[in-house]
PDB file of C-alpha atoms in Angstrom:
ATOM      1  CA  UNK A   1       0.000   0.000   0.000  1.00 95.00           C
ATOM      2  CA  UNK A   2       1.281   3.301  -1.301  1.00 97.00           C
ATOM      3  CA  UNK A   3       1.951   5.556   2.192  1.00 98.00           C
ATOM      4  CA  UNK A   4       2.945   9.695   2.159  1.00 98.00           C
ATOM      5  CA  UNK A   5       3.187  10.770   5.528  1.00 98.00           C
ATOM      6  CA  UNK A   6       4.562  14.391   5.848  1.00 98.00           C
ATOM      7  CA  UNK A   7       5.843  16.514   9.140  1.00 98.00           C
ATOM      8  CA  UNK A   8       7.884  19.348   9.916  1.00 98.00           C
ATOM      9  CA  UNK A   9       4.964  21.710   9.919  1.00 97.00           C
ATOM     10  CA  UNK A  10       4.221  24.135  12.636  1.00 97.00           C
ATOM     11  CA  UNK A  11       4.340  27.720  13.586  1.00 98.00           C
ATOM     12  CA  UNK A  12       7.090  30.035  13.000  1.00 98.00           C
ATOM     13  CA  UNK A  13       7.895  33.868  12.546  1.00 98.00           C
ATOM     14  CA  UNK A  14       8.065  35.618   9.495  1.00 98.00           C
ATOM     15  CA  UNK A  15      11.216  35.736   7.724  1.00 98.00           C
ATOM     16  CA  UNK A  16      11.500  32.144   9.903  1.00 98.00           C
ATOM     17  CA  UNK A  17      12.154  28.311   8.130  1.00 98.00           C
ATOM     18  CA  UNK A  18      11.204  25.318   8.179  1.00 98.00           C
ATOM     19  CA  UNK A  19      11.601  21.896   6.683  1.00 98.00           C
ATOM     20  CA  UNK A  20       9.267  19.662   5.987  1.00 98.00           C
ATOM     21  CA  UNK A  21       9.662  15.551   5.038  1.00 98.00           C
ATOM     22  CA  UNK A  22       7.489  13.498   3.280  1.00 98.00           C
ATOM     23  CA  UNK A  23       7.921  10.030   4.084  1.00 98.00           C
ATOM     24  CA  UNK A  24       7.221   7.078   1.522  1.00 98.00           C
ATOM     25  CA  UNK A  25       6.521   3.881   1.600  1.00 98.00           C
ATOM     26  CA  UNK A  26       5.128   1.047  -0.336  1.00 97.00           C
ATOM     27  CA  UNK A  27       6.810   1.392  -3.703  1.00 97.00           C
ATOM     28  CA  UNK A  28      10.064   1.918  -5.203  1.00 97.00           C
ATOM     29  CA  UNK A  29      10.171   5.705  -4.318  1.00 97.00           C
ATOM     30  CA  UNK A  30      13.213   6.419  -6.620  1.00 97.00           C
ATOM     31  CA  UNK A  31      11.369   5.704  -9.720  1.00 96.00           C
ATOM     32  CA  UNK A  32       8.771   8.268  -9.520  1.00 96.00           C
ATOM     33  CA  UNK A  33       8.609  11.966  -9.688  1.00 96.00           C
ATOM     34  CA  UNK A  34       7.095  13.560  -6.849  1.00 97.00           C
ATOM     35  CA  UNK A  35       5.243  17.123  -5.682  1.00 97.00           C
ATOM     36  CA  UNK A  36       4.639  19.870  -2.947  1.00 98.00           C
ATOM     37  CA  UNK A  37       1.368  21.111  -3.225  1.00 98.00           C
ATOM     38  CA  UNK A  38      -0.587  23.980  -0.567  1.00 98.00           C
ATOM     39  CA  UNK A  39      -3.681  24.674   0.141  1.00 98.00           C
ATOM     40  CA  UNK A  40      -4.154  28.204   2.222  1.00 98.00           C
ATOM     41  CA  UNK A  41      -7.160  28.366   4.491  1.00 97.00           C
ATOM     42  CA  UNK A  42     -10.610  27.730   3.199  1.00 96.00           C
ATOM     43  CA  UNK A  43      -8.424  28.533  -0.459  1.00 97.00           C
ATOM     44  CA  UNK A  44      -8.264  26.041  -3.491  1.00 97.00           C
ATOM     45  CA  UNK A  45      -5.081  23.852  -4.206  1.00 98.00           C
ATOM     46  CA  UNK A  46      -2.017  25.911  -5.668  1.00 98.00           C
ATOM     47  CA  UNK A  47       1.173  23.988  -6.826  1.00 97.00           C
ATOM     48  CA  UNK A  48       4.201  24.563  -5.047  1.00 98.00           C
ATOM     49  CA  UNK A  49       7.098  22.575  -6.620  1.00 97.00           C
ATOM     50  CA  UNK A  50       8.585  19.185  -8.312  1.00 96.00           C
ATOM     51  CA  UNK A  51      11.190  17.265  -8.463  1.00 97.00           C
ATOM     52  CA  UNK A  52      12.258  14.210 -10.455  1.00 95.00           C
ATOM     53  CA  UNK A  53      13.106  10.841  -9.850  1.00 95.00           C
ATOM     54  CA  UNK A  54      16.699  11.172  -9.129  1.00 95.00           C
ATOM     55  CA  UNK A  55      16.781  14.918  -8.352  1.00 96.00           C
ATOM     56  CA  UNK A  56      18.629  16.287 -10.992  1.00 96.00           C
ATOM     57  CA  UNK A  57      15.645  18.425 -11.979  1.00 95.00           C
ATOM     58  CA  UNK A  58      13.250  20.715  -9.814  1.00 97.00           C
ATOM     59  CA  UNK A  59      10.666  23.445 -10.593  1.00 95.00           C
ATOM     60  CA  UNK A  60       8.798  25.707  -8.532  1.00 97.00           C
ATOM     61  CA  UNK A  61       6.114  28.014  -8.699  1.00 97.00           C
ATOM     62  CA  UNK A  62       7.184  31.959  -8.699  1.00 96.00           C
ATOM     63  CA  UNK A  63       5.486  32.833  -5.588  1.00 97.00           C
ATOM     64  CA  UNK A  64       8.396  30.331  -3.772  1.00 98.00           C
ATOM     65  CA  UNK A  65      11.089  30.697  -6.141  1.00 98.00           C
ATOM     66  CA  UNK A  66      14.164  31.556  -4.270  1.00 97.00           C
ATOM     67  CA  UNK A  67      12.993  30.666  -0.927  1.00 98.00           C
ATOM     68  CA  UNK A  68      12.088  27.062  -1.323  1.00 98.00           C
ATOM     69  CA  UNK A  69      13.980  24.508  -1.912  1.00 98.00           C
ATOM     70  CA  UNK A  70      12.582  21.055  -3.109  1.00 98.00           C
ATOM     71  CA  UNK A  71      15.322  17.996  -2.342  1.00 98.00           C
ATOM     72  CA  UNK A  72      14.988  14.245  -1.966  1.00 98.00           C
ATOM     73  CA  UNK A  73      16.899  11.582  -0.788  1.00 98.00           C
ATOM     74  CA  UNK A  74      16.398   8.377  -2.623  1.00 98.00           C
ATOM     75  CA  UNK A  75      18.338   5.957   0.419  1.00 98.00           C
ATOM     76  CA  UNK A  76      15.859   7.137   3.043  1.00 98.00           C
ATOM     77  CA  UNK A  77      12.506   7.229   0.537  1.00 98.00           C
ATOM     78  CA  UNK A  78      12.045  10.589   1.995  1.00 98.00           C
ATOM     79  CA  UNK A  79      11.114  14.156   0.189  1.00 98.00           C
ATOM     80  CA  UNK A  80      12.018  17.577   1.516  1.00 98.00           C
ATOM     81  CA  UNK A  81      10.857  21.024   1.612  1.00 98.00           C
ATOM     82  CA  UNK A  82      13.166  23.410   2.792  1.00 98.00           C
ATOM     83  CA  UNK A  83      11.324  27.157   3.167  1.00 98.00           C
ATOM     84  CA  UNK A  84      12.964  29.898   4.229  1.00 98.00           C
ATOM     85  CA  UNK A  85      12.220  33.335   4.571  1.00 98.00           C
ATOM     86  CA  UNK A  86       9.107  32.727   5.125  1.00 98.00           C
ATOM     87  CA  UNK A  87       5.702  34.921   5.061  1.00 98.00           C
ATOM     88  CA  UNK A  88       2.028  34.930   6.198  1.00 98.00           C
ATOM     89  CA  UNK A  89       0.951  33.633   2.388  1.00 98.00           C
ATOM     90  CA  UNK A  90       2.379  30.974   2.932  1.00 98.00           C
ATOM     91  CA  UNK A  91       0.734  29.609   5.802  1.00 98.00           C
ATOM     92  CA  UNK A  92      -1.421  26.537   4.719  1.00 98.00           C
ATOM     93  CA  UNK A  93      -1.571  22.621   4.609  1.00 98.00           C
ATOM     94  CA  UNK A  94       1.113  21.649   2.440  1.00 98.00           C
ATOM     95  CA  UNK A  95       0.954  17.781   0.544  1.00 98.00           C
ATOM     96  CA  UNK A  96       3.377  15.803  -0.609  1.00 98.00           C
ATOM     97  CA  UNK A  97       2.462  13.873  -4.049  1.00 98.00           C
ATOM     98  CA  UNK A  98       3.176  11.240  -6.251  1.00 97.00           C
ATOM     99  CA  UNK A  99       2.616  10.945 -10.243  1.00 93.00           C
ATOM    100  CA  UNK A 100       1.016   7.825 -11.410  1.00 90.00           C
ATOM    101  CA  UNK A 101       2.944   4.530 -13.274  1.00 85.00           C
ATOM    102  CA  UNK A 102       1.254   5.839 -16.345  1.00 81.00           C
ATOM    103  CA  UNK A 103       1.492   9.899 -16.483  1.00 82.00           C
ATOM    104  CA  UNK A 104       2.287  12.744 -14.159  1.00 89.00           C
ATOM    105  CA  UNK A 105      -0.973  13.568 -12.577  1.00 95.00           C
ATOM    106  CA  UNK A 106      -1.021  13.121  -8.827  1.00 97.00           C
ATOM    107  CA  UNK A 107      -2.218   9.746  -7.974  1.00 97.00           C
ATOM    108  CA  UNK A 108      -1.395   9.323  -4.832  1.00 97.00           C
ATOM    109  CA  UNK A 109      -1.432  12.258  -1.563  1.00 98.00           C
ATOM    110  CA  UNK A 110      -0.185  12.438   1.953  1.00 98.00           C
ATOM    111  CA  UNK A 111      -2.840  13.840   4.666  1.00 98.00           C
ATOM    112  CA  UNK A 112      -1.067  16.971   5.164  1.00 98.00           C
ATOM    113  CA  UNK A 113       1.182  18.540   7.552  1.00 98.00           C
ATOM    114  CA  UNK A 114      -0.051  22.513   8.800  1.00 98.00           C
ATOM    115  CA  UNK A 115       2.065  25.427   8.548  1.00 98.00           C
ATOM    116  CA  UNK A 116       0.949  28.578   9.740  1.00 98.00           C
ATOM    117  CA  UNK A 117       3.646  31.853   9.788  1.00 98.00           C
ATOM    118  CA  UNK A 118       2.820  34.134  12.254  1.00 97.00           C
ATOM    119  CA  UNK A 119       4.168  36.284  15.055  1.00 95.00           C
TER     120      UNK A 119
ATOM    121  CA  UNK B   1       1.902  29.608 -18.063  1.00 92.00           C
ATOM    122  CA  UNK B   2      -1.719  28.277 -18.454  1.00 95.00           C
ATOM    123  CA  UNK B   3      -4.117  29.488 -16.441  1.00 96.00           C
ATOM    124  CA  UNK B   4      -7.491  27.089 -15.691  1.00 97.00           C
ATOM    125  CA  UNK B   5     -10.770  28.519 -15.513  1.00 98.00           C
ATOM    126  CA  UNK B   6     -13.143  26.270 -13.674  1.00 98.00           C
ATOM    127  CA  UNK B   7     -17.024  27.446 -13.630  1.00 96.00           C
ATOM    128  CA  UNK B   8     -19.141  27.379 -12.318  1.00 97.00           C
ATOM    129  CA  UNK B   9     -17.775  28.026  -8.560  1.00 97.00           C
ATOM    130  CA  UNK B  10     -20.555  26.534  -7.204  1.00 98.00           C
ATOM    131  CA  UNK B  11     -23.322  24.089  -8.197  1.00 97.00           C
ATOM    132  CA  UNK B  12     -26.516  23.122  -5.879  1.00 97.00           C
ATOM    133  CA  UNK B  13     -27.940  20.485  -7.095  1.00 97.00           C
ATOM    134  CA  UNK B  14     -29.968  17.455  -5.700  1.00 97.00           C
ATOM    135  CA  UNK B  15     -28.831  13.993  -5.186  1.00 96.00           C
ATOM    136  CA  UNK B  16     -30.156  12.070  -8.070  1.00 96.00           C
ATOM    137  CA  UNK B  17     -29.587  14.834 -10.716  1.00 97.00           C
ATOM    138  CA  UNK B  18     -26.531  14.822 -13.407  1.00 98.00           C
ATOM    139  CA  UNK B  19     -23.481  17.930 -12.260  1.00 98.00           C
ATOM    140  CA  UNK B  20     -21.537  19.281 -14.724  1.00 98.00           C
ATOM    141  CA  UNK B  21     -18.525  20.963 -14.316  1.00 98.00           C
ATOM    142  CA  UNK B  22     -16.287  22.865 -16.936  1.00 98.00           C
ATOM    143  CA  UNK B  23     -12.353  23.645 -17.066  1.00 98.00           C
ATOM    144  CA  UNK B  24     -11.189  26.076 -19.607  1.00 98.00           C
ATOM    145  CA  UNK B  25      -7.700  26.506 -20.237  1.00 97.00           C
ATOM    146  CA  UNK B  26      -6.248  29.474 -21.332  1.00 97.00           C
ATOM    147  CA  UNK B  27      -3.648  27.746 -24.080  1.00 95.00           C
ATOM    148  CA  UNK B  28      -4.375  24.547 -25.435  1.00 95.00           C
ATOM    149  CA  UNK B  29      -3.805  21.350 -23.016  1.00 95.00           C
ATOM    150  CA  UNK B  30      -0.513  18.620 -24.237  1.00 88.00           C
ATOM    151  CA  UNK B  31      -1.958  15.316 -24.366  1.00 85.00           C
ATOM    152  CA  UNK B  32      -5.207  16.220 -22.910  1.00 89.00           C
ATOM    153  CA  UNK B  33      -2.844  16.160 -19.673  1.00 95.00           C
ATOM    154  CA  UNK B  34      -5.953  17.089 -17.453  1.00 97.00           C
ATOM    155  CA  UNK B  35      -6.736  15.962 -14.492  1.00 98.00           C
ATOM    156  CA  UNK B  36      -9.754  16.056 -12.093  1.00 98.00           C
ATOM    157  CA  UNK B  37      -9.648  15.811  -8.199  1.00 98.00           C
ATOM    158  CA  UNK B  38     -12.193  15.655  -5.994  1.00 98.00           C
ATOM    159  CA  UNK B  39     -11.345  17.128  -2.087  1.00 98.00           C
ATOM    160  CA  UNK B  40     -13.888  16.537   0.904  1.00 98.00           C
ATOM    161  CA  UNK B  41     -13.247  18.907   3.846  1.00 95.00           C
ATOM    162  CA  UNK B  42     -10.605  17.588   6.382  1.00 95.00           C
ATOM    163  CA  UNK B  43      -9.224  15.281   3.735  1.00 97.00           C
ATOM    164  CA  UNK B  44      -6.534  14.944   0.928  1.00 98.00           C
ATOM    165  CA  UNK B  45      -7.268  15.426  -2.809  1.00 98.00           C
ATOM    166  CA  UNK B  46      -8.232  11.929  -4.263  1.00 98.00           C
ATOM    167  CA  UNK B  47      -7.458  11.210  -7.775  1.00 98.00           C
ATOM    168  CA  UNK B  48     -10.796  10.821 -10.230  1.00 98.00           C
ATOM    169  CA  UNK B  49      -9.625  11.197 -13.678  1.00 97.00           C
ATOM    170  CA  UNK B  50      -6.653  11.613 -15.642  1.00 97.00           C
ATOM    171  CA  UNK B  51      -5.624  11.817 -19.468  1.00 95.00           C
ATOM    172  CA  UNK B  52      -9.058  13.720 -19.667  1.00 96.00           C
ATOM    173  CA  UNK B  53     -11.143  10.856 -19.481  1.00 97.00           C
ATOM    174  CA  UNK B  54      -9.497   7.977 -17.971  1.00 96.00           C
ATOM    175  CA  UNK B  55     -11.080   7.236 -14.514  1.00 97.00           C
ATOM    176  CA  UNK B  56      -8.574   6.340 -11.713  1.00 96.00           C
ATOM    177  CA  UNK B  57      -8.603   2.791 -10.322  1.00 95.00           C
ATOM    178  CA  UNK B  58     -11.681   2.534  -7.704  1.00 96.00           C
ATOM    179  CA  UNK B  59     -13.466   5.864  -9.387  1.00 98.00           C
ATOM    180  CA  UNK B  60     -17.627   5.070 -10.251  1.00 97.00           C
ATOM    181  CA  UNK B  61     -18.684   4.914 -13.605  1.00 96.00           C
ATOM    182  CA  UNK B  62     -20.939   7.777 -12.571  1.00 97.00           C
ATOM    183  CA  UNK B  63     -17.804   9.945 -12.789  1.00 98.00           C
ATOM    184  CA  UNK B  64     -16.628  10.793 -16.657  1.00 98.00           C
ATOM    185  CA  UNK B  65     -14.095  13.293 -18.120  1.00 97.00           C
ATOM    186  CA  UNK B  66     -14.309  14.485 -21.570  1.00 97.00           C
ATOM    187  CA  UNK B  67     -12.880  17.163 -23.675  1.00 96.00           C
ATOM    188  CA  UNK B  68      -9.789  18.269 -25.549  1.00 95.00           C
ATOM    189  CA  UNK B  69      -7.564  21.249 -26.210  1.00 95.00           C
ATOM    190  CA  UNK B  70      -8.656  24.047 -24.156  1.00 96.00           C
ATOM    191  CA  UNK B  71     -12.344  22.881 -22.744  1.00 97.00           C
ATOM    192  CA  UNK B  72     -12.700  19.995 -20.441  1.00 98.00           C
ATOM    193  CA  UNK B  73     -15.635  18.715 -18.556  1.00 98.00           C
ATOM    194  CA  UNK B  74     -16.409  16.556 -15.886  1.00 98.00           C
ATOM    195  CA  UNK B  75     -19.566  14.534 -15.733  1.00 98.00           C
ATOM    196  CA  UNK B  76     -20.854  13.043 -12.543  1.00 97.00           C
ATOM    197  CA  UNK B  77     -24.250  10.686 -14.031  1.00 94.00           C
ATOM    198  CA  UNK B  78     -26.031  10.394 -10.604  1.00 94.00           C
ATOM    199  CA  UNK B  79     -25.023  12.232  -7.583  1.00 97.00           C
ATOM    200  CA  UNK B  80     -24.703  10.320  -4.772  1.00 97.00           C
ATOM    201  CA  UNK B  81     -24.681  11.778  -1.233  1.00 96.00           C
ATOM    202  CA  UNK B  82     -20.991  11.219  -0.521  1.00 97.00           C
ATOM    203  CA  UNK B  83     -20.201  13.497  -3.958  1.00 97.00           C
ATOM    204  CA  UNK B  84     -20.859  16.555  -2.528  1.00 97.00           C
ATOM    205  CA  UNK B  85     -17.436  18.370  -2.435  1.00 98.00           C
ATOM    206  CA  UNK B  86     -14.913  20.754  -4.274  1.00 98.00           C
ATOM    207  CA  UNK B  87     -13.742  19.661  -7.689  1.00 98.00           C
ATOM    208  CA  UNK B  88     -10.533  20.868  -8.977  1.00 98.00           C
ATOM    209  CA  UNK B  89      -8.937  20.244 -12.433  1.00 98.00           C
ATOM    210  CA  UNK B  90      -5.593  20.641 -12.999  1.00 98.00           C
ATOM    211  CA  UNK B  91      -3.064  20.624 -16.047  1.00 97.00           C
ATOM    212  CA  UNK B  92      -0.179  18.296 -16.347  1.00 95.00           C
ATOM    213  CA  UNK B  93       1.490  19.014 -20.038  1.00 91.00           C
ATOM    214  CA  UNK B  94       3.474  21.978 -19.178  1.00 91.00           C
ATOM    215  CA  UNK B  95       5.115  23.813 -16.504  1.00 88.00           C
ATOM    216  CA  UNK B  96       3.857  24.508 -13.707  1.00 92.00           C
ATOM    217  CA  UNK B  97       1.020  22.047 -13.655  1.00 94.00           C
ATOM    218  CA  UNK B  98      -1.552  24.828 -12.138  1.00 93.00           C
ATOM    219  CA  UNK B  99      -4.190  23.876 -10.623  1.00 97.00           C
ATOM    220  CA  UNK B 100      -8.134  25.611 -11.382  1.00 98.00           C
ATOM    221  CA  UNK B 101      -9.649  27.476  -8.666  1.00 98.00           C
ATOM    222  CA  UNK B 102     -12.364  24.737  -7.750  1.00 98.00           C
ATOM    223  CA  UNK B 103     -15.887  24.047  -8.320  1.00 98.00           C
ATOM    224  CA  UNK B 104     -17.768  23.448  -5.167  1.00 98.00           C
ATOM    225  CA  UNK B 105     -20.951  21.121  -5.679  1.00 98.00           C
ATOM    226  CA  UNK B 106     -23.406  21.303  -2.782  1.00 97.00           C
ATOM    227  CA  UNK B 107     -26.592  19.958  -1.825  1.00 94.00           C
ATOM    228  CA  UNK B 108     -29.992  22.236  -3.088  1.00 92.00           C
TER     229      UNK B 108
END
């Protein structure tokens, strides 16, 4: 059974970090590209960033460009989000992802780890 | 960048009647790399559709995708109580895979 459990989340100060890890399980994590997506308070879901399978290649959206930084490490079937400087927008629920076997639509999402930037 | 238009925001309909929801695209889609999810509140996105019109494993028949270039819709046949929720499509042929603002389908 396919398993995304993120953590890391929590409160912090503006202009603050964090780091959150999504933790995988139940299939060959190093084969498959995988995603950050947020989702503000009562707001829709926005993309945040990707990486590939062995993370030579990321993207991110222009709203965390710069501050984020998306990383994986393939040994530990774990996936990163390192955000600094961060600012009140970006408080929400952020999800980990994975693409499918057969395309790169998100087939399979974590429950969600809470970040809220505040002082 | 392409930007998706989802409309309407909100449907009320009754359970029993047909829901459809639309996703325009503002350039045309690769592939027909759309994708719809539906989100309940408290919980994760779930997977319904991909490739336009291929359901995800698990997904009802009730639930159909169709469409091609810049318009896509999603069909749900029947509405059943448990498909009251927020629907979101989202494009997967070009970067960044954005996401549309939602449709929220709620009871009448």
């Amino acid at each position: 059974e396919v398993q995304l459990v993120e953590s890391g989340g929590g409160l912090v100060q503006p202009g603050g970090s964090l780091r959150l890890s999504c933790a995988a399980s139940g299939f060959t994590f190093s084969s498959y590209w995988m995603h950050w997506v947020r989702q503000a308070p009562g707001k829709g879901l926005v993309w945040v960033s990707r990486i590939n399978s062995d993370g030579s290649s990321t993207n991110y959206a222009d709203s965390v460009k710069g501050r984020f930084t998306v990383s994986r490490d393939n040994a530990k079937n774990t996936l990163y989000l390192q955000m600094n400087s961060l600012r009140a927008e970006d408080t929400a629920v952020y999800y980990c992802a994975r693409v499918g076997s057969y395309g790169l639509h998100l087939k399979y999402w974590g429950q969600g780890t809470p970040v809220t930037v505040s002082s | 960048e392409i930007v998706l238009t989802q409309s309407p925001g909100t449907l009320s309909l009754s359970p029993g009647e047909r829901a459809t929801l639309s996703c325009r695209a503002s350039q045309s889609v690769s592939r027909s790399y759309l994708a719809w999810y539906q989100q309940k509140p408290g919980q994760s996105p779930r997977l319904l559709i991909y490739g336009a019109s291929t359901r995800a494993t698990g997904i009802p028949d009730r639930f159909s995708g169709s469409g091609s270039g810049t318009d896509f819709t999603l069909t749900i046949g029947r509405l059943e109580p448990e498909d009251f929720a927020v629907y979101y499509c989202q494009q997967y042929g070009s970067s960044p895979p954005q996401f549309g603002q939602g449709t929220k389908v709620e009871i009448k």
